Short mmCIF file of C-alpha atoms in Angstrom, two decimals:
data_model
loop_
_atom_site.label_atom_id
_atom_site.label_comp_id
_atom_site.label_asym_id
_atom_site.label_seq_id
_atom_site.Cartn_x
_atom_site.Cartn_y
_atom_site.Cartn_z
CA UNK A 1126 23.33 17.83 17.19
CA UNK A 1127 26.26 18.60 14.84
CA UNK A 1128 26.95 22.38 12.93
CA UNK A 1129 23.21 22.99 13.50
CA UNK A 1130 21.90 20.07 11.56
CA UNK A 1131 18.78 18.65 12.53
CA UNK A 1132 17.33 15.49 11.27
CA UNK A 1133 12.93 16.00 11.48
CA UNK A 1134 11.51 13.55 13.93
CA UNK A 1135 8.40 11.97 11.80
CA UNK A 1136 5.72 13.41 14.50
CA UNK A 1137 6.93 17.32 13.52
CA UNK A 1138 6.58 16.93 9.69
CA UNK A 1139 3.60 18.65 8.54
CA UNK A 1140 3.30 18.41 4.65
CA UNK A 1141 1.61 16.02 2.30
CA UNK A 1142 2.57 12.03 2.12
CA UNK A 1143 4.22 10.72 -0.58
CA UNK A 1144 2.56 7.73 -2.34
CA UNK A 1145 3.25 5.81 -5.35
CA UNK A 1146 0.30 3.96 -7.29
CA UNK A 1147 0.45 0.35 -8.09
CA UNK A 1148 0.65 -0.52 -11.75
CA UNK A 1149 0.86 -3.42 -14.24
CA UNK A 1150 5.11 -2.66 -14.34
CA UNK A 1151 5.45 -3.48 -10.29
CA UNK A 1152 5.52 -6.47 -8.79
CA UNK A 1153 1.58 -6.03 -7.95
CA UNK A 1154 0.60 -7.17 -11.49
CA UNK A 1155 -0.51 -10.35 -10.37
CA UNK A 1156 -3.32 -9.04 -8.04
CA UNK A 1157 -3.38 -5.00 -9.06
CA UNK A 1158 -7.22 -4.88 -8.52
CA UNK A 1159 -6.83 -5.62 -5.21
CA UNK A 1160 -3.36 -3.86 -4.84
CA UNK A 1161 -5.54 -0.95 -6.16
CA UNK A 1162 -8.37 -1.34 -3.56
CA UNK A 1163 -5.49 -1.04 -0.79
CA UNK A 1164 -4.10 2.31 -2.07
CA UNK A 1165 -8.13 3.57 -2.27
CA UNK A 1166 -8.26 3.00 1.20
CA UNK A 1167 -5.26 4.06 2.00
CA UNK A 1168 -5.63 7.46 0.37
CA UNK A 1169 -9.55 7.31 1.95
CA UNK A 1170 -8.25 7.09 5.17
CA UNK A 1171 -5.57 9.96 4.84
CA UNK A 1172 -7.32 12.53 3.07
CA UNK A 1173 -10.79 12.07 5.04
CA UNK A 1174 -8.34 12.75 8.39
CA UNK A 1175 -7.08 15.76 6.68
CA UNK A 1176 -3.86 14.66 5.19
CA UNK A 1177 -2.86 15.72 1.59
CA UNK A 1178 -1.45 13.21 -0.62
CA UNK A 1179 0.93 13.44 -3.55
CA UNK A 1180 0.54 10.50 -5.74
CA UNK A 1181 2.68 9.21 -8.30
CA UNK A 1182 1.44 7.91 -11.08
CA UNK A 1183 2.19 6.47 -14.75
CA UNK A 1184 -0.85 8.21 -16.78
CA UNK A 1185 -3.12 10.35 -14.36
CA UNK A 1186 -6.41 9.83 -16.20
CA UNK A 1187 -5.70 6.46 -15.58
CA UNK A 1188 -4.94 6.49 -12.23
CA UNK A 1189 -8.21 8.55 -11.53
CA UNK A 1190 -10.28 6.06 -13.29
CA UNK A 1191 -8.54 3.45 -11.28
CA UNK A 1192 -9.38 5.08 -8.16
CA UNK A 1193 -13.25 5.58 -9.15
CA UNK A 1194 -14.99 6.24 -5.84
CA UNK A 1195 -12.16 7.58 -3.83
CA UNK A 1196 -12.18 10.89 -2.22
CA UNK A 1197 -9.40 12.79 -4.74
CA UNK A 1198 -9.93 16.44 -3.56
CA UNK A 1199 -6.87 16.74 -1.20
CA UNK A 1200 -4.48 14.40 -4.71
CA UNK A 1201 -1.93 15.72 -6.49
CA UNK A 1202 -1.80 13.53 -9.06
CA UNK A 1203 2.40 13.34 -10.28
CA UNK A 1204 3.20 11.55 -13.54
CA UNK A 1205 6.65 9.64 -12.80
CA UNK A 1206 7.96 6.48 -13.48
CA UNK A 1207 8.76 4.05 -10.65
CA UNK A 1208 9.37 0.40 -9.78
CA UNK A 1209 7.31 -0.20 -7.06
CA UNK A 1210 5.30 1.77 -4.33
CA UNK A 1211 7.61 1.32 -1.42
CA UNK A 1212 8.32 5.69 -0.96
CA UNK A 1213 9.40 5.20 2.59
CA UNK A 1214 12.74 3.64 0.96
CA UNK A 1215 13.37 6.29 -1.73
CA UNK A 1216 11.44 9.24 -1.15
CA UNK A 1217 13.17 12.82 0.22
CA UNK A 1218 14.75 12.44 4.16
CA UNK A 1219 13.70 15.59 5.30
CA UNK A 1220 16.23 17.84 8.06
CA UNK A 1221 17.29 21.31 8.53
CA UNK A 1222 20.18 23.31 8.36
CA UNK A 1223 21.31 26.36 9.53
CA UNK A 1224 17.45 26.65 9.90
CA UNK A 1225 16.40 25.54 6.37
CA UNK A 1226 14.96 22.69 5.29
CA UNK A 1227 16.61 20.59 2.89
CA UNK A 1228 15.68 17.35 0.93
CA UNK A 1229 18.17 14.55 0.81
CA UNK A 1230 18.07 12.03 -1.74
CA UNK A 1231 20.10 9.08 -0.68
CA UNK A 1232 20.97 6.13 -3.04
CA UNK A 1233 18.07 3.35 -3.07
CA UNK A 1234 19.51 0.09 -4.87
CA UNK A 1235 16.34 -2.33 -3.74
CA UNK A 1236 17.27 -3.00 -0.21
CA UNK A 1237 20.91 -3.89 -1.15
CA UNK A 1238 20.33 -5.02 -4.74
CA UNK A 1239 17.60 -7.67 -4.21
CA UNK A 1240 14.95 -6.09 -6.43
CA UNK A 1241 15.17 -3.54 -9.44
CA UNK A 1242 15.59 0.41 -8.65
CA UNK A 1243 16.60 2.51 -11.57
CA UNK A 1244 13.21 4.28 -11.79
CA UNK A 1245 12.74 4.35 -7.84
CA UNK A 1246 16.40 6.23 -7.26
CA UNK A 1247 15.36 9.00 -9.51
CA UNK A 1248 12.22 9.68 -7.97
CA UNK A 1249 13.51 12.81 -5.75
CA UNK A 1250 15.41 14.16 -8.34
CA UNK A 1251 12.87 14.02 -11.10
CA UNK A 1252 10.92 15.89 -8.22
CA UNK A 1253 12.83 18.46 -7.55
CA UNK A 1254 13.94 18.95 -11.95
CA UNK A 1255 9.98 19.21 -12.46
CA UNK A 1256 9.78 22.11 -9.89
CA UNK A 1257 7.73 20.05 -7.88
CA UNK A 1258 10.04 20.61 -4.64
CA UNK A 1259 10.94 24.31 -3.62
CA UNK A 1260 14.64 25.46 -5.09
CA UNK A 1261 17.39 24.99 -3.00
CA UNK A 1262 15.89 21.99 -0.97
CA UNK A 1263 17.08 19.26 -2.83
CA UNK A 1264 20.67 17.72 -1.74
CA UNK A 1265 22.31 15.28 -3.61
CA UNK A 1266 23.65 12.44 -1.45
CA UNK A 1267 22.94 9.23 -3.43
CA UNK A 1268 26.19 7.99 -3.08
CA UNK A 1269 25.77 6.83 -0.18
CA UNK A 1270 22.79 4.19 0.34
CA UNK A 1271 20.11 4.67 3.20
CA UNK A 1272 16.54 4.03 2.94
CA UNK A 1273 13.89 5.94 4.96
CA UNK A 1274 12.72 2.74 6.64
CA UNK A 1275 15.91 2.04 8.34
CA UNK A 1276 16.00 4.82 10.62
CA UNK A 1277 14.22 6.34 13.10
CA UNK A 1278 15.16 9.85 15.03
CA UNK A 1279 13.64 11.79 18.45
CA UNK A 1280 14.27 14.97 16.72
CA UNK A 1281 16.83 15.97 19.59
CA UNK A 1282 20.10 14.27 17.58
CA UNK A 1283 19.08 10.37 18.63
CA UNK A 1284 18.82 8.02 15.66
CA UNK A 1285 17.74 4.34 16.12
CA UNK A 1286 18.89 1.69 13.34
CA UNK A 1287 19.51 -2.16 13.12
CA UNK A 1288 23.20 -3.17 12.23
CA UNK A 1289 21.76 -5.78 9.99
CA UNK A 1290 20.67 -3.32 7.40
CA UNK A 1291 22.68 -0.49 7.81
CA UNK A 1292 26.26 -2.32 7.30
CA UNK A 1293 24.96 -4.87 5.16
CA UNK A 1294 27.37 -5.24 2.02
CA UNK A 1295 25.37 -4.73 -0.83
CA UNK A 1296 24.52 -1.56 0.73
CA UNK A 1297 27.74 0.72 0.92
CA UNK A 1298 30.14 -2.20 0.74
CA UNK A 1299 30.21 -3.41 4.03
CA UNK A 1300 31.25 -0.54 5.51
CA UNK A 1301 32.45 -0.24 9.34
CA UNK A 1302 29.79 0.60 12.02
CA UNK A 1303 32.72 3.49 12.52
CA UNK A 1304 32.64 4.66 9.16
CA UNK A 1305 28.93 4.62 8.60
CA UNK A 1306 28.14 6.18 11.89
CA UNK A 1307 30.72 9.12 10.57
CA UNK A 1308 28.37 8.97 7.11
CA UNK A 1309 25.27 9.42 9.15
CA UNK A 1310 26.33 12.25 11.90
CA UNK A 1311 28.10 14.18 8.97
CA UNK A 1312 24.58 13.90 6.81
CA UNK A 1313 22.09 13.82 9.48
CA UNK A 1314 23.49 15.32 12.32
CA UNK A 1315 23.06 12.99 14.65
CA UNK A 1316 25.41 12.97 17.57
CA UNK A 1317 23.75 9.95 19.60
CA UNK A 1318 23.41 6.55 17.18
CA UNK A 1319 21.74 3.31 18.70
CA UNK A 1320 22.82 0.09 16.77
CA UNK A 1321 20.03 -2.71 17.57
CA UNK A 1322 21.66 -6.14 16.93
CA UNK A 1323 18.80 -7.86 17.31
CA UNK A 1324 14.85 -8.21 15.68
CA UNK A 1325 14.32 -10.06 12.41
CA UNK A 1326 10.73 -10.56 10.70
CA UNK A 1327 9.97 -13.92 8.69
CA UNK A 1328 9.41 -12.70 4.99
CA UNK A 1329 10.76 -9.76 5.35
CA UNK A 1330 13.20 -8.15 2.54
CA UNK A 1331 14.61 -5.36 3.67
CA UNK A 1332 17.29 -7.03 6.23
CA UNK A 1333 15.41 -5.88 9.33
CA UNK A 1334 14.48 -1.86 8.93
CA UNK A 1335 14.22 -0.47 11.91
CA UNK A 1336 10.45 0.36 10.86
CA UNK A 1337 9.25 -2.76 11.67
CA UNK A 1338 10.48 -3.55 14.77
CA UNK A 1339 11.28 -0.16 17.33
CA UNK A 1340 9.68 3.21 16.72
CA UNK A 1341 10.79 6.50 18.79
CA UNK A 1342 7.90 8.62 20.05
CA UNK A 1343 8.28 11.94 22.03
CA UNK A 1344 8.77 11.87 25.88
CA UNK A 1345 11.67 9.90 25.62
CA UNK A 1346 9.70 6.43 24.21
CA UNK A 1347 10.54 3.36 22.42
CA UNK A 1348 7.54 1.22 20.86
CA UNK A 1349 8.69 -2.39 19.81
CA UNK A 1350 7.62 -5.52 18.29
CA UNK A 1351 7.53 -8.14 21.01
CA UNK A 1352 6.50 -11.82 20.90
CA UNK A 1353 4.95 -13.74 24.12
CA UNK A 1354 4.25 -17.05 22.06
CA UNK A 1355 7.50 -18.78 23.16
CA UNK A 1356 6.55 -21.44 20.08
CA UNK A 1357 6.17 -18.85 17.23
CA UNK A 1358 10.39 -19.24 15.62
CA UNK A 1359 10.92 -15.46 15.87
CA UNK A 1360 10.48 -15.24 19.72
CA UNK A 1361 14.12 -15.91 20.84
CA UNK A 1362 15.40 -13.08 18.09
CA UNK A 1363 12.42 -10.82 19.49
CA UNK A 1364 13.19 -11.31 22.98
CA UNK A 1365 17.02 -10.27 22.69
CA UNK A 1366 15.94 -7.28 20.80
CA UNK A 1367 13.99 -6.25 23.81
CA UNK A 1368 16.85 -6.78 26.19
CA UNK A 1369 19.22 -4.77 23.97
CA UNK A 1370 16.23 -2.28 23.79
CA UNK A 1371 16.54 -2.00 28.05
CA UNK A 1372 20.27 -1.58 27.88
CA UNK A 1373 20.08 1.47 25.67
CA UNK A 1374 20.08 4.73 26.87
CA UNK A 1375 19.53 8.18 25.77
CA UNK A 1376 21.85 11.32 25.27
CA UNK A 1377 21.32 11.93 29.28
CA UNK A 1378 22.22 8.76 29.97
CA UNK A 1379 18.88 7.63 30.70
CA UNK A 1380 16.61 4.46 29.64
CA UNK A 1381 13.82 5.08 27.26
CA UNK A 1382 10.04 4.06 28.07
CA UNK A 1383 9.36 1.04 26.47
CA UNK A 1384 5.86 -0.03 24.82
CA UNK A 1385 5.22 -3.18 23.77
CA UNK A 1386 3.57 -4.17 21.01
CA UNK A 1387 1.86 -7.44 19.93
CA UNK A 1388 2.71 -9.63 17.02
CA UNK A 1389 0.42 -10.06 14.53
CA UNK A 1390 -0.84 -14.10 14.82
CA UNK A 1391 1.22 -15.05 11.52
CA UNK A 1392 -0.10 -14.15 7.73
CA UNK A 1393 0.92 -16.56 5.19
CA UNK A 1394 0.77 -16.32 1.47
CA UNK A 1395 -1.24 -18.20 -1.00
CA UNK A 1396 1.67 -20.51 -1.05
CA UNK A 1397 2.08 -20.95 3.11
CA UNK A 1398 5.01 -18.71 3.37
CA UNK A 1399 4.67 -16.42 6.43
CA UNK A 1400 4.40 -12.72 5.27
CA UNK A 1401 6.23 -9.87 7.63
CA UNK A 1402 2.86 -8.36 9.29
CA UNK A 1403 4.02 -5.92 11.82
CA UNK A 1404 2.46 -2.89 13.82
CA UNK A 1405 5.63 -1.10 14.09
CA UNK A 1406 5.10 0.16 10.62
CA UNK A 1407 2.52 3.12 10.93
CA UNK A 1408 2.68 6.57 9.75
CA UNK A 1409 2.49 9.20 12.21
CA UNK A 1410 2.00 13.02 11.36
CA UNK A 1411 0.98 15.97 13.67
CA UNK A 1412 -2.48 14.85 13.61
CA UNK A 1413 -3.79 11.09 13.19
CA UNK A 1414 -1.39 7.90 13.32
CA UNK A 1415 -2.31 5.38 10.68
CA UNK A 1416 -2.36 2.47 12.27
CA UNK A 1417 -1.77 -0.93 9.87
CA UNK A 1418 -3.88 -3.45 11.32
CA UNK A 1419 -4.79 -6.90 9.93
CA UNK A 1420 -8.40 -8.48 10.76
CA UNK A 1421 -7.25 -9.70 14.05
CA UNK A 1422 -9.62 -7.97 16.66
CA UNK A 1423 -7.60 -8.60 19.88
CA UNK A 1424 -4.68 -7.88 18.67
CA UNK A 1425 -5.31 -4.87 16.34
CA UNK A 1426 -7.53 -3.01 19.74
CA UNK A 1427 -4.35 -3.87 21.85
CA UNK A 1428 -1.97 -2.15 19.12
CA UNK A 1429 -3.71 0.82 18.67
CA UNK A 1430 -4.14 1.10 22.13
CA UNK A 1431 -0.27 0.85 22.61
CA UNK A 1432 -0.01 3.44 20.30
CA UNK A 1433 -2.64 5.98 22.28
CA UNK A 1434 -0.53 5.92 24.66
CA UNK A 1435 2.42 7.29 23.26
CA UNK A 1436 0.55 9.62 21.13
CA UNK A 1437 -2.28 10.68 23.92
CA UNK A 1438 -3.45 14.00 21.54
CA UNK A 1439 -3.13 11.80 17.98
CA UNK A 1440 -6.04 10.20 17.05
CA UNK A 1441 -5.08 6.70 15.73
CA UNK A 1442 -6.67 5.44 12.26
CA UNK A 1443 -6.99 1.75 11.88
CA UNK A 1444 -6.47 0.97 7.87
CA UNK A 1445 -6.37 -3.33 6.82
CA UNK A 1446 -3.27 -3.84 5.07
CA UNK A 1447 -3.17 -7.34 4.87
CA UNK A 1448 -2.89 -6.90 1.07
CA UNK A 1449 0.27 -4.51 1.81
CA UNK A 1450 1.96 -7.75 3.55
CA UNK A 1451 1.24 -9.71 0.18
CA UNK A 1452 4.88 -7.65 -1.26
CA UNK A 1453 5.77 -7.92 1.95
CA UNK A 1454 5.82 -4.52 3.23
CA UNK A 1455 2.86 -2.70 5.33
CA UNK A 1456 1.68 1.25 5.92
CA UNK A 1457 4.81 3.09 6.86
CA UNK A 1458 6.42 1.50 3.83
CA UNK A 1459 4.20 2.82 1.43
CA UNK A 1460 4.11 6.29 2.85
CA UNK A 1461 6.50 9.36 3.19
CA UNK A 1462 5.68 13.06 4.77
CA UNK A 1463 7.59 15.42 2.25
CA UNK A 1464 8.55 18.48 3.80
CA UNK A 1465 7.04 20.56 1.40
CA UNK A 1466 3.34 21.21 -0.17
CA UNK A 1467 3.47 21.49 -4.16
CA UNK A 1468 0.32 23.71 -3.70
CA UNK A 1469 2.16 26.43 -2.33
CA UNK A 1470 4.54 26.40 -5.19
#
């Protein structure tokens, strides 16, 4: 790791996740009663496992009738404005320094420009004026574009991204896989990057975030998408992901463990287009992993028990999100561990 920087595996983070409510200004208009009956559940399942949830929301009586029914106790409720509910993408990137924490607030643009952001990219700094985050945590780095989703750490200086998104040109102009590597050690840390070439999900917006396809887990594991159905059209881009996957190594020079796990049988839309269902995307925190899963028995039991494996002392938390995939997104998308409590403020 580089000048003592070290960017927070997801498993170490201990503080409250980061949610943002659906509302009649986001793209969930069309179906925000059942958009709304997600985020219940969602918030259900966290705060009954002991989680504590920050919630952003337009108007907060609102937003409590709204959630009528749903356990609230462990809810900070935050006015704020925002886009959409995707906090994965713009909420803080939490590492440490020199033995601090710090906050990072990279530049969101809506996964390279595709959707609008202007609310979404001021999120962490509206945090941090309001006194919500500690002072002296926040860092100001949104000139340079990375979204939560897109990369994944061991905690140990190892980060795991896709090429697709990362030097994208609508991101930070197309840069180099030199120069944004140099970006991401000098922010982050990191001193070991993994470029995966490979892995693409139909429907999916964000030009392949790492979060739905590979996840690191402790003990030197990989978790990954893969695809046996040799008929379903993403199984040739799935199955060179997973030989790239078996060519990498780690900082020792050693292969990682690699989990497989199933693809979802496809999820279409209203109007037959396939929706991005993955189990990559679920949250993990010291205690529980929330486990997206999509009313698909076999598959769902086989997932979380792919999961259980990697996480042998987590208890895993099955939550349907088959109204997430509707925008085209799932769990880990919708969530973010902040590395601070506003309680303790």
């Amino acid at each position: 790791m580089k000048d003592d920087i070290r960017y927070i595996a997801e498993w170490e983070l201990d503080g409250p996740v980061l949610l943002a409510l659906p509302h009649a200004d986001t793209d969930w208009a069309d179906i925000l009663p059942e958009a709304l009956d997600q985020y219940a559940r969602l918030i259900d399942a966290l705060v009954s496992h002991g989680e504590k949830v920050v919630l952003l929301v337009p108007d907060e009586s609102e937003a409590r009738a709204a959630l009528c029914g749903c356990p609230l106790d462990g809810v900070t409720f935050v006015e704020m404005p925002t886009n959409d509910t995707w906090t994965r993408d713009y909420g803080p990137i939490a590492l440490e320094r020199h033995g601090r924490v710090r906050a990072l607030d990279f530049g969101f643009n809506g996964w390279g420009l595709k959707f609008a952001a202007d609310r979404d990219n001021l999120v962490n700094l509206n945090m941090s004026r309001s006194g919500l985050m500690p002072v002296g945590m926040y860092r100001n780095r949104r000139d340079f574009i990375l979204e939560g989703g897109s990369i994944e750490t061991d905690g140990h200086g190892t980060l795991l991204t896709t090429s697709r998104c990362l030097l994208s040109p609508n991101r930070n102009g197309g840069g180099t896989r030199a120069e944004v590597g140099e970006e991401l050690t000098r922010e982050l840390g990191v001193d070991h990057i993994l470029w995966l070439d490979y892995g693409a999900l139909i429907g999916d917006d964000t030009d392949s975030h790492i979060d739905t396809l590979c996840r690191m887990a402790p003990g030197n594991t990989i978790l990954f998408t893969g695809c046996r159905d040799m008929d379903d059209p993403q199984f040739e881009e799935l199955l060179h992901m997973r030989a790239q996957l078996s060519m990498f190594r780690n900082a020792e020079g050693e292969p990682f463990n690699l989990l497989e796990l199933p693809l979802p049988a496809a999820v279409y839309d209203e109007e037959g287009n396939r929706l991005p269902a993955t189990y990559a995307n679920y949250l993990v925190t010291p205690r529980a992993i929330y486990m997206p899963v999509y009313g698909q028995p076999e598959n769902d039991r086989l997932a979380c028990e792919m999961v259980r494996v990697a996480f042998p002392d987590h208890e895993v938390v099955p939550v349907d999100c088959v109204t997430l995939t509707k925008q085209h997104g799932s769990l880990h998308c919708s969530t973010m561990t902040l590395p601070f409590s506003p309680e303790k403020l």
